[in-house]
């Protein structure tokens, strides 16, 4: 099956990106950064400089003990935040200024990413390594506005459109699932253009698309059955 990166054409690579963090407030820090593009993947961990919030730890499985990071009680190899950012830049440069895609990144992940890049003076180099960013949260609201969905959380979209569940709140699993989801959404170029932004423009007002009132009737077929393409979300627990 053709991957979404291939469908975009050789001139535009796609990178699916996600962060796991110490919490959801503006001052939280990066714990995991993952990205995938074609057969390439990046999955790196950081010991945060602030305390993991209890709610975030419960959801993600991350804990810090004596300056070591644990995921579901197993220690993981970590890098400094600067090393993670430099590795991400190298990953992007290898792909030739790709379009970076993520779910709810405009209002969360990219804010944290920009702050971290500014801290280490890496923002200009990072921005020159990408062609832009697309947030699939508002994009999916536009593409699926006629389907009566109550929630546009990524987990719900994967369940509704692909008919599967996956190990959410692990950045690598999240980006793999998002790639499969994007393959089903297949947004038109003009839709992608409307939702495109940069780190400098991410604070601008995002397009607002009104969703219709949920109208699914009892016994109606699951939404994923309306999509003819079949996409499998694989659970590969090997980290690269």
PDB file of C-alpha atoms in Angstrom:
ATOM      1  CA  UNK A   1       0.000   0.000   0.000  1.00  0.00           C
ATOM      2  CA  UNK A   2       1.239   3.465  -0.868  1.00  0.00           C
ATOM      3  CA  UNK A   3       2.347   5.520   2.108  1.00  0.00           C
ATOM      4  CA  UNK A   4       1.178   9.120   2.498  1.00  0.00           C
ATOM      5  CA  UNK A   5       4.775  10.344   2.194  1.00  0.00           C
ATOM      6  CA  UNK A   6       5.006   8.701  -1.242  1.00  0.00           C
ATOM      7  CA  UNK A   7       1.654  10.073  -2.369  1.00  0.00           C
ATOM      8  CA  UNK A   8       2.783  13.626  -1.681  1.00  0.00           C
ATOM      9  CA  UNK A   9       5.492  13.271  -4.280  1.00  0.00           C
ATOM     10  CA  UNK A  10       9.230  13.386  -4.178  1.00  0.00           C
ATOM     11  CA  UNK A  11       9.323  17.147  -3.698  1.00  0.00           C
ATOM     12  CA  UNK A  12       7.514  17.102  -0.347  1.00  0.00           C
ATOM     13  CA  UNK A  13       8.432  14.672   2.418  1.00  0.00           C
ATOM     14  CA  UNK A  14       6.171  14.323   5.448  1.00  0.00           C
ATOM     15  CA  UNK A  15       7.370  13.877   9.027  1.00  0.00           C
ATOM     16  CA  UNK A  16       4.892  12.851  11.723  1.00  0.00           C
ATOM     17  CA  UNK A  17       5.938  14.239  15.090  1.00  0.00           C
ATOM     18  CA  UNK A  18       4.862  14.047  18.742  1.00  0.00           C
ATOM     19  CA  UNK A  19       6.072  14.897  22.241  1.00  0.00           C
ATOM     20  CA  UNK A  20       5.388  13.418  25.650  1.00  0.00           C
ATOM     21  CA  UNK A  21       5.825  15.908  28.466  1.00  0.00           C
ATOM     22  CA  UNK A  22       5.857  16.330  32.227  1.00  0.00           C
ATOM     23  CA  UNK A  23       2.328  17.777  32.150  1.00  0.00           C
ATOM     24  CA  UNK A  24      -0.017  20.010  30.192  1.00  0.00           C
ATOM     25  CA  UNK A  25       0.784  23.453  31.586  1.00  0.00           C
ATOM     26  CA  UNK A  26       2.853  26.017  29.609  1.00  0.00           C
ATOM     27  CA  UNK A  27       5.929  25.422  31.775  1.00  0.00           C
ATOM     28  CA  UNK A  28       6.085  21.653  31.361  1.00  0.00           C
ATOM     29  CA  UNK A  29       9.098  19.991  29.764  1.00  0.00           C
ATOM     30  CA  UNK A  30       9.819  17.429  27.081  1.00  0.00           C
ATOM     31  CA  UNK A  31      10.291  13.807  28.163  1.00  0.00           C
ATOM     32  CA  UNK A  32      10.044  12.006  24.810  1.00  0.00           C
ATOM     33  CA  UNK A  33      10.342  13.160  21.193  1.00  0.00           C
ATOM     34  CA  UNK A  34       9.396  10.849  18.338  1.00  0.00           C
ATOM     35  CA  UNK A  35       9.147  11.285  14.584  1.00  0.00           C
ATOM     36  CA  UNK A  36       8.577   8.978  11.614  1.00  0.00           C
ATOM     37  CA  UNK A  37       8.869   9.422   7.875  1.00  0.00           C
ATOM     38  CA  UNK A  38       8.738   6.524   5.457  1.00  0.00           C
ATOM     39  CA  UNK A  39      11.058   3.847   6.829  1.00  0.00           C
ATOM     40  CA  UNK A  40      12.903   6.319   9.057  1.00  0.00           C
ATOM     41  CA  UNK A  41      12.121   6.885  12.726  1.00  0.00           C
ATOM     42  CA  UNK A  42      13.492   8.848  15.642  1.00  0.00           C
ATOM     43  CA  UNK A  43      12.660   8.121  19.285  1.00  0.00           C
ATOM     44  CA  UNK A  44      14.553   9.910  22.048  1.00  0.00           C
ATOM     45  CA  UNK A  45      14.081  10.435  25.791  1.00  0.00           C
ATOM     46  CA  UNK A  46      15.076  13.245  28.148  1.00  0.00           C
ATOM     47  CA  UNK A  47      15.335  13.405  31.930  1.00  0.00           C
ATOM     48  CA  UNK A  48      13.179  16.493  32.613  1.00  0.00           C
ATOM     49  CA  UNK A  49      14.455  19.300  34.815  1.00  0.00           C
ATOM     50  CA  UNK A  50      11.095  19.701  36.528  1.00  0.00           C
ATOM     51  CA  UNK A  51       8.921  17.232  38.389  1.00  0.00           C
ATOM     52  CA  UNK A  52       6.603  14.885  36.486  1.00  0.00           C
ATOM     53  CA  UNK A  53       3.006  15.783  37.255  1.00  0.00           C
ATOM     54  CA  UNK A  54       1.105  12.895  38.794  1.00  0.00           C
ATOM     55  CA  UNK A  55      -1.564  12.890  36.097  1.00  0.00           C
ATOM     56  CA  UNK A  56       0.979  12.896  33.284  1.00  0.00           C
ATOM     57  CA  UNK A  57       2.970  10.111  34.926  1.00  0.00           C
ATOM     58  CA  UNK A  58      -0.155   7.986  35.293  1.00  0.00           C
ATOM     59  CA  UNK A  59      -1.128   8.465  31.626  1.00  0.00           C
ATOM     60  CA  UNK A  60       2.310   8.043  30.046  1.00  0.00           C
ATOM     61  CA  UNK A  61       4.011   5.639  32.449  1.00  0.00           C
ATOM     62  CA  UNK A  62       7.045   7.920  32.855  1.00  0.00           C
ATOM     63  CA  UNK A  63       8.661   8.402  36.254  1.00  0.00           C
ATOM     64  CA  UNK A  64      11.943   9.951  37.365  1.00  0.00           C
ATOM     65  CA  UNK A  65      13.897   8.466  40.252  1.00  0.00           C
ATOM     66  CA  UNK A  66      17.350   9.652  41.265  1.00  0.00           C
ATOM     67  CA  UNK A  67      17.849  11.444  37.972  1.00  0.00           C
ATOM     68  CA  UNK A  68      16.978   8.362  35.925  1.00  0.00           C
ATOM     69  CA  UNK A  69      13.964   8.106  33.638  1.00  0.00           C
ATOM     70  CA  UNK A  70      11.732   5.042  33.829  1.00  0.00           C
ATOM     71  CA  UNK A  71       8.967   3.987  31.443  1.00  0.00           C
ATOM     72  CA  UNK A  72       6.550   1.502  32.975  1.00  0.00           C
ATOM     73  CA  UNK A  73       9.175   0.803  35.663  1.00  0.00           C
ATOM     74  CA  UNK A  74      11.883   0.013  33.101  1.00  0.00           C
ATOM     75  CA  UNK A  75      14.897   2.369  32.771  1.00  0.00           C
ATOM     76  CA  UNK A  76      15.340   4.005  29.380  1.00  0.00           C
ATOM     77  CA  UNK A  77      18.416   5.511  27.759  1.00  0.00           C
ATOM     78  CA  UNK A  78      18.289   9.306  27.740  1.00  0.00           C
ATOM     79  CA  UNK A  79      20.010  12.242  26.092  1.00  0.00           C
ATOM     80  CA  UNK A  80      20.288  15.873  27.046  1.00  0.00           C
ATOM     81  CA  UNK A  81      17.563  18.130  25.675  1.00  0.00           C
ATOM     82  CA  UNK A  82      20.085  19.840  23.407  1.00  0.00           C
ATOM     83  CA  UNK A  83      21.228  16.484  22.005  1.00  0.00           C
ATOM     84  CA  UNK A  84      17.622  15.540  21.293  1.00  0.00           C
ATOM     85  CA  UNK A  85      16.970  18.807  19.436  1.00  0.00           C
ATOM     86  CA  UNK A  86      20.187  18.525  17.413  1.00  0.00           C
ATOM     87  CA  UNK A  87      19.281  14.930  16.490  1.00  0.00           C
ATOM     88  CA  UNK A  88      15.812  16.046  15.406  1.00  0.00           C
ATOM     89  CA  UNK A  89      17.318  18.772  13.206  1.00  0.00           C
ATOM     90  CA  UNK A  90      19.657  16.218  11.590  1.00  0.00           C
ATOM     91  CA  UNK A  91      16.693  13.884  11.017  1.00  0.00           C
ATOM     92  CA  UNK A  92      14.764  16.682   9.273  1.00  0.00           C
ATOM     93  CA  UNK A  93      17.747  17.771   7.184  1.00  0.00           C
ATOM     94  CA  UNK A  94      18.192  14.206   5.974  1.00  0.00           C
ATOM     95  CA  UNK A  95      14.657  14.392   4.546  1.00  0.00           C
ATOM     96  CA  UNK A  96      15.113  17.659   2.692  1.00  0.00           C
ATOM     97  CA  UNK A  97      12.948  20.305   4.423  1.00  0.00           C
ATOM     98  CA  UNK A  98       9.865  18.138   5.074  1.00  0.00           C
ATOM     99  CA  UNK A  99       6.401  19.212   6.180  1.00  0.00           C
ATOM    100  CA  UNK A 100       6.006  18.426   9.896  1.00  0.00           C
ATOM    101  CA  UNK A 101       2.631  16.989  10.861  1.00  0.00           C
ATOM    102  CA  UNK A 102       1.216  16.394  14.333  1.00  0.00           C
ATOM    103  CA  UNK A 103      -2.033  16.342  16.297  1.00  0.00           C
ATOM    104  CA  UNK A 104      -2.725  19.440  18.419  1.00  0.00           C
ATOM    105  CA  UNK A 105       0.842  20.608  17.823  1.00  0.00           C
ATOM    106  CA  UNK A 106      -0.084  24.214  17.065  1.00  0.00           C
ATOM    107  CA  UNK A 107      -1.400  24.870  20.554  1.00  0.00           C
ATOM    108  CA  UNK A 108       0.922  22.578  22.512  1.00  0.00           C
ATOM    109  CA  UNK A 109       3.869  20.617  21.060  1.00  0.00           C
ATOM    110  CA  UNK A 110       5.197  23.407  18.846  1.00  0.00           C
ATOM    111  CA  UNK A 111       5.039  25.898  21.714  1.00  0.00           C
ATOM    112  CA  UNK A 112       7.276  23.663  23.845  1.00  0.00           C
ATOM    113  CA  UNK A 113       9.498  22.887  20.888  1.00  0.00           C
ATOM    114  CA  UNK A 114       9.980  26.588  20.069  1.00  0.00           C
ATOM    115  CA  UNK A 115      10.791  27.406  23.693  1.00  0.00           C
ATOM    116  CA  UNK A 116      13.409  24.649  23.838  1.00  0.00           C
ATOM    117  CA  UNK A 117      14.936  25.686  20.503  1.00  0.00           C
ATOM    118  CA  UNK A 118      15.167  29.283  21.689  1.00  0.00           C
ATOM    119  CA  UNK A 119      16.881  28.185  24.902  1.00  0.00           C
ATOM    120  CA  UNK A 120      19.726  26.589  22.946  1.00  0.00           C
ATOM    121  CA  UNK A 121      19.836  29.055  20.058  1.00  0.00           C
ATOM    122  CA  UNK A 122      18.707  26.420  17.567  1.00  0.00           C
ATOM    123  CA  UNK A 123      15.478  27.943  16.271  1.00  0.00           C
ATOM    124  CA  UNK A 124      16.864  29.447  13.059  1.00  0.00           C
ATOM    125  CA  UNK A 125      18.606  26.194  12.107  1.00  0.00           C
ATOM    126  CA  UNK A 126      15.461  24.209  12.882  1.00  0.00           C
ATOM    127  CA  UNK A 127      13.193  26.504  10.861  1.00  0.00           C
ATOM    128  CA  UNK A 128      15.529  26.301   7.860  1.00  0.00           C
ATOM    129  CA  UNK A 129      15.250  22.486   8.044  1.00  0.00           C
ATOM    130  CA  UNK A 130      11.456  22.324   7.570  1.00  0.00           C
ATOM    131  CA  UNK A 131       8.988  23.701   5.035  1.00  0.00           C
ATOM    132  CA  UNK A 132       6.223  24.231   7.595  1.00  0.00           C
ATOM    133  CA  UNK A 133       3.851  22.522  10.021  1.00  0.00           C
ATOM    134  CA  UNK A 134       0.305  21.154   9.840  1.00  0.00           C
ATOM    135  CA  UNK A 135      -1.917  20.436  12.838  1.00  0.00           C
ATOM    136  CA  UNK A 136      -4.247  17.512  12.135  1.00  0.00           C
ATOM    137  CA  UNK A 137      -6.652  18.517  14.925  1.00  0.00           C
ATOM    138  CA  UNK A 138      -8.229  21.501  13.102  1.00  0.00           C
ATOM    139  CA  UNK A 139      -7.553  19.791   9.769  1.00  0.00           C
ATOM    140  CA  UNK A 140      -9.576  16.711  10.772  1.00  0.00           C
ATOM    141  CA  UNK A 141     -12.379  18.936  12.033  1.00  0.00           C
ATOM    142  CA  UNK A 142     -12.620  20.421   8.562  1.00  0.00           C
ATOM    143  CA  UNK A 143     -12.241  17.182   6.606  1.00  0.00           C
ATOM    144  CA  UNK A 144     -14.724  15.281   8.824  1.00  0.00           C
ATOM    145  CA  UNK A 145     -17.182  18.088   9.553  1.00  0.00           C
ATOM    146  CA  UNK A 146     -20.079  16.159   7.997  1.00  0.00           C
ATOM    147  CA  UNK A 147     -19.544  12.903   9.910  1.00  0.00           C
ATOM    148  CA  UNK A 148     -21.039  13.874  13.270  1.00  0.00           C
ATOM    149  CA  UNK A 149     -18.030  13.055  15.439  1.00  0.00           C
ATOM    150  CA  UNK A 150     -18.227  14.058  19.095  1.00  0.00           C
ATOM    151  CA  UNK A 151     -14.459  13.952  19.726  1.00  0.00           C
ATOM    152  CA  UNK A 152     -11.482  14.767  17.533  1.00  0.00           C
ATOM    153  CA  UNK A 153      -8.888  13.381  19.933  1.00  0.00           C
ATOM    154  CA  UNK A 154      -6.394  11.278  18.016  1.00  0.00           C
ATOM    155  CA  UNK A 155      -7.324   8.088  19.872  1.00  0.00           C
ATOM    156  CA  UNK A 156     -10.965   8.573  18.957  1.00  0.00           C
ATOM    157  CA  UNK A 157     -10.203   9.370  15.306  1.00  0.00           C
ATOM    158  CA  UNK A 158      -8.049   6.247  14.964  1.00  0.00           C
ATOM    159  CA  UNK A 159     -10.802   4.152  16.519  1.00  0.00           C
ATOM    160  CA  UNK A 160     -13.547   5.727  14.380  1.00  0.00           C
ATOM    161  CA  UNK A 161     -11.714   5.846  11.044  1.00  0.00           C
ATOM    162  CA  UNK A 162      -9.426   2.822  11.270  1.00  0.00           C
ATOM    163  CA  UNK A 163     -11.492   0.599  13.570  1.00  0.00           C
ATOM    164  CA  UNK A 164      -8.523  -0.146  15.847  1.00  0.00           C
ATOM    165  CA  UNK A 165      -7.055   0.861  19.190  1.00  0.00           C
ATOM    166  CA  UNK A 166      -3.379   1.436  19.903  1.00  0.00           C
ATOM    167  CA  UNK A 167      -0.995   2.219  22.755  1.00  0.00           C
ATOM    168  CA  UNK A 168      -1.631   5.947  23.035  1.00  0.00           C
ATOM    169  CA  UNK A 169       0.499   8.415  25.029  1.00  0.00           C
ATOM    170  CA  UNK A 170       3.709   6.846  23.798  1.00  0.00           C
ATOM    171  CA  UNK A 171       5.085   9.371  21.300  1.00  0.00           C
ATOM    172  CA  UNK A 172       6.392   6.736  18.880  1.00  0.00           C
ATOM    173  CA  UNK A 173       3.111   4.814  18.846  1.00  0.00           C
ATOM    174  CA  UNK A 174       1.216   8.094  18.505  1.00  0.00           C
ATOM    175  CA  UNK A 175       3.121   9.158  15.390  1.00  0.00           C
ATOM    176  CA  UNK A 176       2.750   5.733  13.800  1.00  0.00           C
ATOM    177  CA  UNK A 177      -0.998   5.870  14.403  1.00  0.00           C
ATOM    178  CA  UNK A 178      -1.162   9.442  13.097  1.00  0.00           C
ATOM    179  CA  UNK A 179       0.567   8.418   9.874  1.00  0.00           C
ATOM    180  CA  UNK A 180      -2.076   5.733   9.337  1.00  0.00           C
ATOM    181  CA  UNK A 181      -4.826   8.219  10.168  1.00  0.00           C
ATOM    182  CA  UNK A 182      -3.447  10.797   7.732  1.00  0.00           C
ATOM    183  CA  UNK A 183      -3.366   8.130   5.034  1.00  0.00           C
ATOM    184  CA  UNK A 184      -7.123   7.749   5.463  1.00  0.00           C
ATOM    185  CA  UNK A 185      -7.907  11.453   5.751  1.00  0.00           C
ATOM    186  CA  UNK A 186      -6.052  12.248   2.511  1.00  0.00           C
ATOM    187  CA  UNK A 187      -6.531  16.023   2.812  1.00  0.00           C
ATOM    188  CA  UNK A 188      -6.549  17.980  -0.441  1.00  0.00           C
ATOM    189  CA  UNK A 189      -3.647  20.377  -1.108  1.00  0.00           C
ATOM    190  CA  UNK A 190      -5.852  23.423  -0.530  1.00  0.00           C
ATOM    191  CA  UNK A 191      -6.917  22.056   2.874  1.00  0.00           C
ATOM    192  CA  UNK A 192      -3.307  21.422   3.844  1.00  0.00           C
ATOM    193  CA  UNK A 193      -2.449  24.969   2.767  1.00  0.00           C
ATOM    194  CA  UNK A 194      -5.182  26.442   4.980  1.00  0.00           C
ATOM    195  CA  UNK A 195      -3.795  24.645   8.039  1.00  0.00           C
ATOM    196  CA  UNK A 196      -0.122  25.268   7.343  1.00  0.00           C
ATOM    197  CA  UNK A 197       1.842  27.425   9.795  1.00  0.00           C
ATOM    198  CA  UNK A 198       5.344  28.235  11.048  1.00  0.00           C
ATOM    199  CA  UNK A 199       6.733  28.729  14.534  1.00  0.00           C
ATOM    200  CA  UNK A 200       6.433  32.476  13.923  1.00  0.00           C
ATOM    201  CA  UNK A 201       2.788  32.323  12.824  1.00  0.00           C
ATOM    202  CA  UNK A 202       1.470  29.604  15.151  1.00  0.00           C
ATOM    203  CA  UNK A 203      -0.073  32.197  17.476  1.00  0.00           C
ATOM    204  CA  UNK A 204      -2.239  33.558  14.657  1.00  0.00           C
ATOM    205  CA  UNK A 205      -5.896  32.619  14.671  1.00  0.00           C
ATOM    206  CA  UNK A 206      -6.439  29.125  13.308  1.00  0.00           C
ATOM    207  CA  UNK A 207      -9.225  28.287  10.835  1.00  0.00           C
ATOM    208  CA  UNK A 208     -12.483  27.478  12.608  1.00  0.00           C
ATOM    209  CA  UNK A 209     -14.760  24.872  11.096  1.00  0.00           C
ATOM    210  CA  UNK A 210     -18.105  24.259  12.737  1.00  0.00           C
ATOM    211  CA  UNK A 211     -18.853  20.604  13.335  1.00  0.00           C
ATOM    212  CA  UNK A 212     -22.348  19.368  12.825  1.00  0.00           C
ATOM    213  CA  UNK A 213     -24.384  17.950  15.684  1.00  0.00           C
ATOM    214  CA  UNK A 214     -23.707  14.205  16.095  1.00  0.00           C
ATOM    215  CA  UNK A 215     -26.277  12.376  14.034  1.00  0.00           C
ATOM    216  CA  UNK A 216     -25.285   8.719  14.112  1.00  0.00           C
ATOM    217  CA  UNK A 217     -28.296   6.498  14.485  1.00  0.00           C
ATOM    218  CA  UNK A 218     -28.494   3.314  16.574  1.00  0.00           C
ATOM    219  CA  UNK A 219     -27.312   0.358  14.530  1.00  0.00           C
ATOM    220  CA  UNK A 220     -25.570   2.575  11.973  1.00  0.00           C
ATOM    221  CA  UNK A 221     -22.314   1.202  10.535  1.00  0.00           C
ATOM    222  CA  UNK A 222     -19.064   2.305  12.216  1.00  0.00           C
ATOM    223  CA  UNK A 223     -17.494   5.275  10.492  1.00  0.00           C
ATOM    224  CA  UNK A 224     -14.372   3.360   9.476  1.00  0.00           C
ATOM    225  CA  UNK A 225     -16.507   1.107   7.250  1.00  0.00           C
ATOM    226  CA  UNK A 226     -17.302   4.139   5.086  1.00  0.00           C
ATOM    227  CA  UNK A 227     -13.630   4.497   4.201  1.00  0.00           C
ATOM    228  CA  UNK A 228     -12.649   2.066   1.475  1.00  0.00           C
ATOM    229  CA  UNK A 229      -8.924   2.180   2.210  1.00  0.00           C
ATOM    230  CA  UNK A 230      -7.737  -0.312   4.829  1.00  0.00           C
ATOM    231  CA  UNK A 231      -4.848   0.857   6.980  1.00  0.00           C
ATOM    232  CA  UNK A 232      -3.196  -1.187   9.702  1.00  0.00           C
ATOM    233  CA  UNK A 233      -1.664   0.366  12.804  1.00  0.00           C
ATOM    234  CA  UNK A 234       1.241  -1.877  13.726  1.00  0.00           C
ATOM    235  CA  UNK A 235       2.535  -2.274  17.251  1.00  0.00           C
ATOM    236  CA  UNK A 236       6.305  -2.484  16.855  1.00  0.00           C
ATOM    237  CA  UNK A 237       7.855  -1.979  20.250  1.00  0.00           C
ATOM    238  CA  UNK A 238      11.414  -1.831  18.931  1.00  0.00           C
ATOM    239  CA  UNK A 239      12.866   1.598  19.487  1.00  0.00           C
ATOM    240  CA  UNK A 240      15.172   3.178  16.919  1.00  0.00           C
TER     241      UNK A 240
END
